XYZ file of C-alpha atoms in Angstrom:
604
model
C 0.303 0.247 -0.113
C 1.153 3.197 -1.209
C 2.467 5.908 1.748
C -0.339 8.568 2.345
C -0.428 11.867 4.682
C -3.309 11.673 7.278
C -4.535 14.614 5.978
C -2.725 18.358 6.366
C -2.897 17.810 9.940
C 0.247 19.238 12.972
C 2.068 16.562 14.853
C 1.886 15.019 18.605
C 2.017 11.829 20.433
C -1.826 10.068 21.089
C -4.079 7.244 22.114
C -7.652 5.411 21.076
C -11.171 5.007 22.098
C -13.147 7.404 24.393
C -15.397 6.775 26.679
C -17.513 8.765 28.027
C -17.420 9.151 32.053
C -20.845 9.918 32.566
C -22.313 6.607 30.933
C -19.201 4.717 31.503
C -19.499 3.074 27.779
C -16.709 2.856 25.752
C -17.019 3.570 22.532
C -14.703 3.963 19.204
C -12.792 6.864 19.045
C -13.319 8.744 15.811
C -12.216 11.912 14.731
C -13.771 15.068 15.291
C -15.925 16.898 12.602
C -15.093 19.563 14.984
C -11.584 19.809 14.706
C -10.644 23.454 13.379
C -6.544 23.558 12.701
C -7.098 27.426 11.177
C -7.166 28.283 15.202
C -3.749 30.583 15.845
C -4.121 31.340 19.758
C -3.647 28.521 21.966
C -6.752 27.490 23.576
C -5.751 25.686 26.315
C -2.384 27.440 27.440
C -2.393 26.078 30.729
C -2.409 22.423 29.285
C 0.535 20.724 29.680
C -0.402 17.561 27.567
C 0.403 13.818 27.590
C -0.995 11.054 25.225
C -1.335 7.728 25.928
C -0.970 6.296 21.979
C -2.436 2.515 23.113
C -5.704 2.306 21.414
C -5.819 4.782 18.764
C -6.304 4.550 15.120
C -4.333 6.526 12.887
C -6.449 9.340 11.604
C -7.337 9.809 15.371
C -3.863 9.691 16.740
C -2.912 12.540 13.814
C -6.088 14.527 14.826
C -5.307 14.261 18.486
C -1.494 15.384 17.677
C -2.769 18.514 16.169
C -5.154 19.475 18.650
C -2.781 19.384 21.124
C -0.038 21.052 19.374
C -1.938 23.495 18.230
C -4.002 24.865 21.354
C -1.987 23.153 24.305
C 1.150 24.937 25.625
C 3.308 21.726 25.610
C 3.088 18.438 24.478
C 5.410 16.315 26.251
C 7.083 13.305 26.080
C 6.896 11.761 29.731
C 3.643 11.477 31.067
C 5.679 13.168 34.829
C 6.183 16.681 32.915
C 2.914 16.820 32.002
C -0.527 17.969 34.281
C -3.190 16.153 31.614
C -2.753 12.872 30.774
C -5.133 11.527 27.588
C -5.610 8.234 27.387
C -8.627 5.611 25.493
C -8.119 2.736 27.605
C -10.508 1.598 30.067
C -8.492 -1.013 32.091
C -6.236 0.021 35.376
C -4.393 -3.169 34.529
C -3.307 -2.290 30.494
C -2.947 1.086 31.469
C -0.016 0.865 34.049
C 1.813 -0.905 31.068
C 2.321 2.909 29.712
C 2.053 4.915 33.128
C 2.478 4.165 36.919
C -0.906 4.796 38.821
C 0.915 6.701 41.321
C 2.398 9.407 38.371
C -1.446 8.864 37.260
C -2.780 10.171 40.993
C -0.743 13.262 40.256
C -2.464 14.441 37.238
C -6.044 14.454 35.170
C -6.261 11.207 33.481
C -8.924 11.965 30.571
C -10.600 10.468 27.236
C -9.704 12.058 23.877
C -13.053 13.846 24.166
C -11.887 16.254 26.767
C -9.044 17.271 24.411
C -11.948 18.052 21.363
C -14.642 19.215 23.588
C -12.023 22.130 25.069
C -10.934 23.055 21.960
C -14.285 23.265 20.172
C -15.691 25.386 23.258
C -12.972 27.417 23.126
C -11.741 27.154 26.963
C -10.383 24.279 29.117
C -13.749 22.417 29.890
C -13.820 20.640 33.433
C -12.346 17.453 33.718
C -15.159 15.842 35.997
C -16.899 14.785 32.933
C -14.418 12.993 31.396
C -12.387 10.961 33.634
C -10.937 7.957 32.406
C -10.783 5.905 35.414
C -13.501 6.212 37.873
C -10.741 4.938 40.696
C -9.179 8.396 39.877
C -12.083 10.811 39.251
C -11.437 12.528 42.640
C -7.317 12.614 41.514
C -8.687 13.988 38.185
C -10.950 16.717 39.635
C -8.232 17.836 42.061
C -5.334 18.390 39.263
C -7.745 20.018 36.765
C -5.709 22.703 34.758
C -7.010 26.148 35.641
C -6.338 29.003 33.435
C -4.251 30.414 35.977
C -1.914 27.972 35.634
C 1.716 28.402 34.639
C 3.055 27.726 31.146
C 4.498 23.661 30.322
C 8.146 23.540 31.135
C 8.097 20.393 29.599
C 11.092 20.278 26.582
C 9.604 20.661 22.634
C 12.615 20.685 20.402
C 10.901 22.123 17.672
C 9.935 25.830 16.705
C 7.062 25.916 14.345
C 7.410 29.508 13.031
C 11.068 28.329 11.395
C 11.247 24.836 11.295
C 14.165 24.950 13.158
C 15.523 23.071 16.312
C 16.153 25.141 19.541
C 19.023 24.866 21.044
C 19.620 23.429 24.233
C 22.901 23.684 26.563
C 24.427 20.206 27.075
C 26.460 18.354 24.522
C 28.158 14.740 23.930
C 31.231 13.838 23.424
C 32.978 10.742 22.407
C 34.764 8.664 24.973
C 38.997 9.435 25.231
C 41.498 7.562 25.969
C 44.121 8.189 28.427
C 46.773 8.620 25.510
C 45.576 11.094 23.661
C 42.469 13.418 22.373
C 40.086 11.573 20.196
C 37.264 14.156 20.197
C 36.238 17.771 18.685
C 38.706 20.184 19.947
C 36.248 22.252 22.079
C 37.384 25.491 24.329
C 35.273 28.081 25.828
C 33.853 31.185 22.939
C 36.655 29.402 20.714
C 36.845 25.979 18.609
C 39.869 24.548 16.662
C 38.565 23.536 12.930
C 39.770 20.095 13.147
C 38.841 17.587 15.531
C 42.191 16.911 16.813
C 44.847 19.434 18.218
C 47.098 20.884 15.385
C 50.152 22.970 16.099
C 49.573 26.643 14.751
C 53.163 26.701 13.601
C 52.463 24.250 11.482
C 49.662 26.336 9.751
C 46.455 25.525 11.518
C 43.522 27.737 11.596
C 41.155 28.841 14.329
C 37.960 29.663 12.931
C 34.687 29.788 15.376
C 32.587 26.623 14.965
C 28.655 26.590 16.239
C 28.751 25.170 19.643
C 26.007 22.693 19.057
C 28.680 20.340 16.648
C 31.132 20.244 19.227
C 31.191 18.197 22.348
C 30.622 19.059 25.962
C 32.725 20.119 28.560
C 32.546 18.173 30.530
C 31.141 15.358 29.261
C 27.422 14.169 30.228
C 27.660 11.461 32.556
C 24.916 8.288 32.572
C 22.693 8.332 35.546
C 22.726 4.611 35.717
C 19.761 4.779 38.396
C 17.169 6.077 35.921
C 17.919 3.342 33.373
C 16.340 -0.110 34.231
C 17.726 -3.337 33.337
C 13.830 -4.545 33.674
C 13.020 -2.649 30.255
C 11.847 -4.230 27.017
C 14.246 -1.669 24.985
C 18.277 -2.153 25.148
C 17.892 1.830 24.669
C 16.306 2.330 27.825
C 19.234 -0.176 29.713
C 22.511 0.264 30.836
C 24.846 -2.134 28.808
C 28.436 -1.990 30.330
C 31.380 -3.419 27.794
C 32.033 -6.342 30.101
C 29.400 -7.068 32.424
C 28.258 -9.334 35.538
C 27.864 -12.445 33.399
C 29.689 -12.191 30.109
C 30.845 -15.412 30.214
C 27.524 -16.926 29.850
C 26.261 -14.114 27.016
C 29.474 -15.663 25.175
C 27.876 -19.191 25.300
C 24.808 -17.709 23.700
C 26.139 -15.664 21.580
C 28.004 -19.104 19.740
C 24.550 -20.173 19.374
C 23.069 -17.107 17.766
C 25.814 -16.726 15.709
C 25.103 -20.237 14.246
C 21.447 -19.715 14.071
C 22.473 -16.322 12.147
C 25.083 -18.307 9.777
C 22.272 -20.802 8.677
C 19.589 -17.939 8.095
C 17.553 -18.534 10.678
C 17.374 -14.869 11.474
C 13.873 -14.781 14.110
C 15.864 -17.197 16.295
C 19.416 -15.266 15.931
C 17.022 -12.396 17.149
C 15.519 -14.361 20.092
C 19.377 -14.890 21.249
C 20.376 -11.557 20.601
C 17.456 -9.881 22.901
C 17.983 -12.776 25.679
C 22.130 -11.918 25.261
C 20.873 -7.730 25.081
C 18.839 -8.396 28.517
C 21.659 -10.608 30.438
C 24.567 -7.556 29.721
C 22.104 -5.375 31.139
C 21.612 -7.494 34.179
C 23.545 -6.271 37.242
C 23.760 -9.500 39.316
C 25.451 -12.288 38.814
C 23.103 -14.923 37.964
C 23.484 -18.291 40.489
C 19.687 -19.460 40.998
C 16.582 -19.445 38.383
C 15.228 -16.730 40.488
C 17.527 -14.639 38.414
C 17.434 -16.075 35.382
C 13.217 -15.666 35.335
C 13.735 -11.587 35.974
C 15.810 -11.507 33.008
C 13.592 -10.129 29.935
C 12.984 -12.048 26.864
C 14.484 -15.759 27.941
C 11.725 -18.162 26.780
C 11.745 -21.420 27.819
C 14.422 -22.916 25.349
C 16.774 -20.314 26.313
C 15.887 -20.295 30.192
C 16.905 -24.210 29.865
C 20.252 -23.495 28.443
C 20.975 -20.710 31.498
C 20.046 -23.072 33.985
C 22.540 -25.796 32.316
C 24.815 -22.709 32.355
C 24.498 -21.566 36.239
C 24.493 -25.726 37.146
C 28.098 -26.713 34.891
C 29.171 -23.141 33.665
C 29.097 -24.377 30.168
C 26.322 -24.911 27.322
C 26.920 -28.161 25.484
C 24.890 -27.095 22.352
C 27.155 -23.962 21.863
C 29.953 -25.763 22.968
C 28.835 -28.793 20.066
C 28.508 -25.729 17.688
C 31.812 -24.228 18.434
C 33.684 -27.407 17.355
C 31.809 -28.283 14.298
C 33.385 -28.167 11.216
C 30.395 -26.369 9.423
C 29.919 -23.431 12.208
C 34.007 -23.256 12.109
C 34.027 -23.046 8.449
C 31.074 -20.808 7.596
C 32.707 -18.608 10.350
C 36.001 -18.295 8.308
C 34.260 -17.785 5.181
C 31.634 -15.012 6.278
C 35.082 -13.579 8.056
C 35.931 -13.012 4.389
C 34.713 -9.005 3.580
C 31.554 -9.224 0.774
C 30.785 -12.985 1.951
C 27.700 -13.367 3.755
C 25.472 -16.428 5.313
C 23.980 -16.916 1.986
C 27.836 -17.350 0.191
C 29.157 -18.798 2.883
C 26.588 -21.653 3.101
C 26.732 -21.778 -0.874
C 30.620 -22.251 -0.596
C 30.338 -25.136 1.872
C 28.008 -26.930 -0.224
C 30.475 -26.757 -2.785
C 33.014 -28.951 -0.463
C 35.158 -26.053 0.675
C 36.219 -26.017 4.267
C 39.546 -23.759 4.697
C 40.536 -20.531 3.591
C 43.052 -22.078 0.930
C 40.145 -23.948 -0.080
C 38.675 -20.448 -1.062
C 42.121 -18.974 -2.395
C 41.923 -21.709 -5.200
C 38.303 -21.782 -5.998
C 38.760 -18.171 -6.792
C 42.071 -17.890 -8.068
C 43.502 -15.802 -5.533
C 46.985 -15.769 -4.394
C 47.816 -15.564 -0.517
C 49.479 -11.816 -0.879
C 47.446 -10.547 -3.678
C 47.311 -6.615 -3.049
C 47.588 -5.502 -6.485
C 45.376 -1.811 -5.606
C 41.936 -1.161 -6.727
C 41.133 1.564 -9.328
C 38.815 4.420 -7.735
C 35.594 3.359 -8.629
C 32.125 4.089 -6.968
C 29.184 1.531 -6.274
C 26.191 1.505 -5.115
C 24.799 -0.546 -2.736
C 22.032 -2.890 -4.622
C 20.551 -4.818 -1.870
C 16.725 -4.405 -1.044
C 15.112 -2.792 2.323
C 16.592 -4.430 5.603
C 19.063 -6.412 3.914
C 22.686 -6.448 4.980
C 25.827 -6.752 2.562
C 26.132 -10.156 1.362
C 26.814 -11.139 -1.937
C 26.530 -7.886 -3.988
C 29.724 -6.367 -3.924
C 30.509 -9.465 -6.530
C 33.606 -11.826 -6.813
C 36.261 -9.175 -7.285
C 36.409 -7.875 -3.685
C 35.956 -11.499 -2.327
C 39.509 -11.846 -4.177
C 40.417 -8.651 -3.455
C 39.676 -9.380 0.872
C 41.111 -12.750 0.502
C 43.953 -11.136 -0.586
C 44.143 -8.861 2.307
C 43.130 -10.696 4.845
C 46.073 -11.570 7.031
C 45.980 -7.375 7.071
C 42.485 -7.067 8.024
C 41.771 -9.944 10.669
C 43.902 -8.194 12.479
C 42.375 -6.084 15.757
C 43.497 -2.549 15.942
C 44.528 -0.975 19.226
C 43.058 2.046 20.526
C 46.274 4.111 20.012
C 46.296 3.343 16.198
C 42.961 4.073 15.993
C 43.475 7.949 16.827
C 46.376 8.533 14.719
C 44.146 7.050 12.019
C 41.772 9.720 13.288
C 44.678 12.556 13.551
C 45.771 12.009 10.111
C 42.563 11.530 8.329
C 41.923 14.993 9.908
C 44.602 17.021 9.007
C 44.367 15.501 5.320
C 40.769 16.720 5.502
C 41.816 20.490 7.336
C 44.126 21.042 3.910
C 41.171 19.879 1.322
C 38.521 21.558 2.875
C 39.275 23.651 6.273
C 36.247 23.905 9.082
C 35.532 20.357 8.949
C 34.329 18.266 12.387
C 34.848 14.645 12.708
C 33.674 11.786 15.388
C 35.372 8.633 16.020
C 32.401 6.075 16.535
C 31.863 1.981 16.202
C 33.000 -0.397 18.759
C 35.846 2.734 19.890
C 33.355 4.984 21.090
C 32.164 2.299 22.787
C 35.316 1.749 25.109
C 36.442 -1.307 23.187
C 40.149 -1.975 23.618
C 40.810 -2.791 19.880
C 38.624 -2.427 16.694
C 37.764 -4.513 13.843
C 37.633 -1.506 12.039
C 37.409 2.433 12.212
C 33.927 4.874 11.443
C 34.841 8.607 11.166
C 31.592 10.303 11.075
C 32.353 13.701 9.121
C 30.221 17.222 9.181
C 30.973 20.770 8.152
C 28.626 24.158 9.234
C 28.161 24.740 6.186
C 26.042 22.070 4.506
C 27.045 22.801 0.762
C 30.588 22.030 1.706
C 29.893 18.763 2.971
C 28.282 17.450 -0.158
C 30.503 15.882 -2.880
C 33.507 16.606 -0.076
C 33.738 12.528 0.478
C 34.219 11.619 -2.805
C 37.213 14.681 -3.152
C 38.500 13.491 0.285
C 38.908 9.716 -0.912
C 40.252 10.753 -4.448
C 42.964 12.822 -2.240
C 43.924 9.884 0.144
C 43.970 7.425 -2.750
C 46.251 9.904 -4.481
C 48.423 9.912 -1.426
C 48.865 6.011 -0.922
C 46.911 6.155 1.934
C 43.438 4.318 0.613
C 44.670 1.795 -1.274
C 41.210 0.042 -1.966
C 37.685 1.250 -2.003
C 34.907 -0.775 -1.580
C 31.720 1.618 -1.545
C 31.207 5.176 -2.789
C 27.997 6.645 -2.580
C 26.445 10.277 -2.802
C 23.930 11.995 -1.172
C 20.539 11.371 -2.224
C 17.128 13.134 -1.933
C 15.139 12.838 1.451
C 13.313 9.415 1.472
C 10.714 10.108 3.905
C 9.893 6.015 3.644
C 13.063 5.084 3.965
C 12.775 2.594 1.655
C 16.674 1.760 1.812
C 19.291 2.638 4.611
C 21.583 4.485 1.912
C 20.026 7.829 1.458
C 21.012 10.769 2.936
C 24.904 10.249 4.325
C 27.968 10.180 1.709
C 29.863 7.528 2.589
C 33.351 5.856 1.930
C 34.194 2.275 2.951
C 37.735 1.892 2.028
C 40.695 -0.100 2.867
C 43.355 2.189 4.693
C 47.265 2.561 5.298
C 49.210 4.859 7.225
C 51.978 6.381 5.535
C 55.792 5.283 6.817
C 56.268 8.969 8.409
C 53.806 7.969 11.674
C 55.246 6.453 14.444
C 52.206 3.833 13.880
C 53.117 2.779 10.926
C 53.224 -1.451 10.301
C 52.296 -1.288 7.024
C 48.906 -2.990 7.830
C 46.187 -2.343 5.888
C 43.188 -1.167 7.830
C 39.432 -1.158 7.012
C 38.552 2.492 7.224
C 34.737 4.011 6.821
C 34.297 7.423 6.281
C 30.419 8.900 6.800
C 30.227 12.630 5.744
C 26.446 14.233 7.390
C 25.128 17.130 6.545
C 25.347 19.623 9.807
C 21.507 18.922 10.670
C 21.930 15.166 10.718
C 25.116 15.136 12.123
C 24.649 13.811 15.795
C 21.502 11.048 14.356
C 25.024 9.897 12.052
C 27.647 9.702 15.606
C 23.875 7.541 17.006
C 23.117 5.388 14.379
C 27.051 4.670 13.634
C 28.204 4.443 17.664
C 25.937 0.488 18.245
C 25.556 -1.520 19.483
C 23.643 -3.467 16.851
C 20.968 -4.547 19.371
C 20.869 -1.210 20.927
C 20.486 0.524 17.483
C 17.462 -2.144 16.819
C 15.383 -0.631 20.140
C 16.314 3.183 19.495
C 14.068 2.322 16.247
C 11.560 0.060 17.669
C 11.493 2.585 21.140
C 10.596 5.686 18.306
C 8.102 3.820 16.344
C 5.701 2.524 19.402
C 6.391 5.430 21.664
C 6.608 8.286 19.536
C 5.834 7.621 16.092
C 8.902 7.782 14.998
C 11.026 6.861 12.319
C 14.608 7.305 13.441
C 17.813 5.968 11.776
C 21.508 7.065 11.389
C 20.194 9.728 8.556
C 17.533 11.241 10.651
C 14.304 11.742 12.360
C 11.171 12.101 11.007
C 7.718 11.792 12.559
C 5.270 8.605 10.537
C 2.590 9.801 9.624
C 3.210 13.222 8.325
C 7.042 12.655 7.408
C 8.056 16.134 8.989
C 11.685 15.493 9.532
C 13.525 16.527 12.883
C 16.962 17.930 13.292
C 18.092 17.808 16.920
C 21.301 19.512 17.401
C 23.188 17.719 19.892
C 23.355 14.273 20.823
C 21.594 14.114 24.251
C 18.304 16.272 22.236
C 18.186 12.957 20.247
C 17.680 11.222 23.325
C 15.397 14.278 24.635
C 13.339 14.192 21.407
C 12.490 10.561 21.706
C 11.770 11.062 25.432
C 14.532 8.844 26.484
C 16.979 9.012 29.363
C 20.219 10.017 28.416
C 22.801 6.578 27.862
C 26.555 7.488 26.887
C 28.265 5.660 24.367
C 29.804 3.268 26.589
C 26.883 1.863 28.155
C 25.094 1.026 24.822
C 27.200 -2.500 24.585
C 23.905 -4.351 24.292
C 25.597 -7.153 22.188
C 27.985 -9.858 23.829
């Protein structure tokens, strides 16, 4: 079915079927014909509204969002910040899945009809006739807003007058190693144009950079007390790099990887969710009572965890790890360009080792012939990952480079690569800003590859810069192979492809002999160029982990009717884009507590 807008309406959050408290009869919540979007003055300036979205059809959801934003002081993203809660739910137990009863007791909890009728009457009506739950009648009447109350102070990141995002005073930053700087240099009132310090005697130029593109000083800390390991969403949990049950997570990860290699994606996702729950669980698992507390653990996985608690191992994981098939499929899929489908096909051809692959593809073990700088486009469909789309050419190249590419990259070398990259970029285009993302930013001591996100305060400068920069690095001998080179594409509200509004180059990189870290080793380096308005969503999207990002997208869909990915945020029902000016503002916009990068390790 093609995407259709739900009429020319504004935006908000909501919930469904309305019940009139006078009769206590539940009836379908349909869009009101008395809706008047042309009103310019706010009819309910004293109302801070939160809308529970359960049990609402899309048309009613859009209408209620529009009414709230056009006529209320603010539309809050947290129930705690509101003074009126709108809900179509009529059962307490279901309501408490969304909002605690203790919070509800401090608010006016009414049906959607209250908002519609108040707008139609041009004033806030008494809440008594719209009480959503009889048990909350007294509290709702007591907390019903009056016109002498103060305007809402809950955060709203958008300014409807000019479509821009209001700045806030907190800015995120990547973690830093003890050996050297890793993020954008920031000084009060002044900022270097490069993300890494350079001696002014060597020609660096200090120019003003918008404060919202710089990390905070000091960095924002994560209040883990406000995060719940019981949450169903990994983006609401604190997931450390090494958890209290890391060996158990590793055992389950073997089974998860086996399922993924065999094409059993749903089963692999089940194990991924269980592992994410274990990563956030704060206690050492020693009993079945502990096991029952972990979210997303079905009977099968609970049985495996019980076996581990009793024996310190999982026999299924041990059998898989020692099997020839798992070892071969894992080995094949470690080669860039070979995904699970290709790995299984190669195994079916009786190939078992890297040497077998080299013979099959006609590759010499040390083949490192440089590629031409070519532009490739990712061909896979929506939701697919890289598999065979790179073709046999890149499989041959990856096989020739495998001894280099399989080596881990220590943090100091990652930072050196960042310094070298930014020094070259500053000479090509002064004023760029960057952040090293991926596992490095989450605190890993070693990385499989290096991912860096770039931007420039001038959007026109960013467009086309990726290709120019890769050509420069190629000419200087630092980029030896380019596996993917993409351009910006137009705004795609449906997000039918992941590769839509960022410029990316997936490359093979080597430091020059003049670098103190030079070993002649080739490294995987991904360069991501984002327009300044989506810089922070790009940073979040490329920081990971996979399960954290998956649940962040799921939360945005389920809770705030948004679409989120590394290329931006849009509202689902009218495709309106939002442009958070800081990383923390992304979390604020989605109604989430801040989770720092080192607490986003929801994968094993």
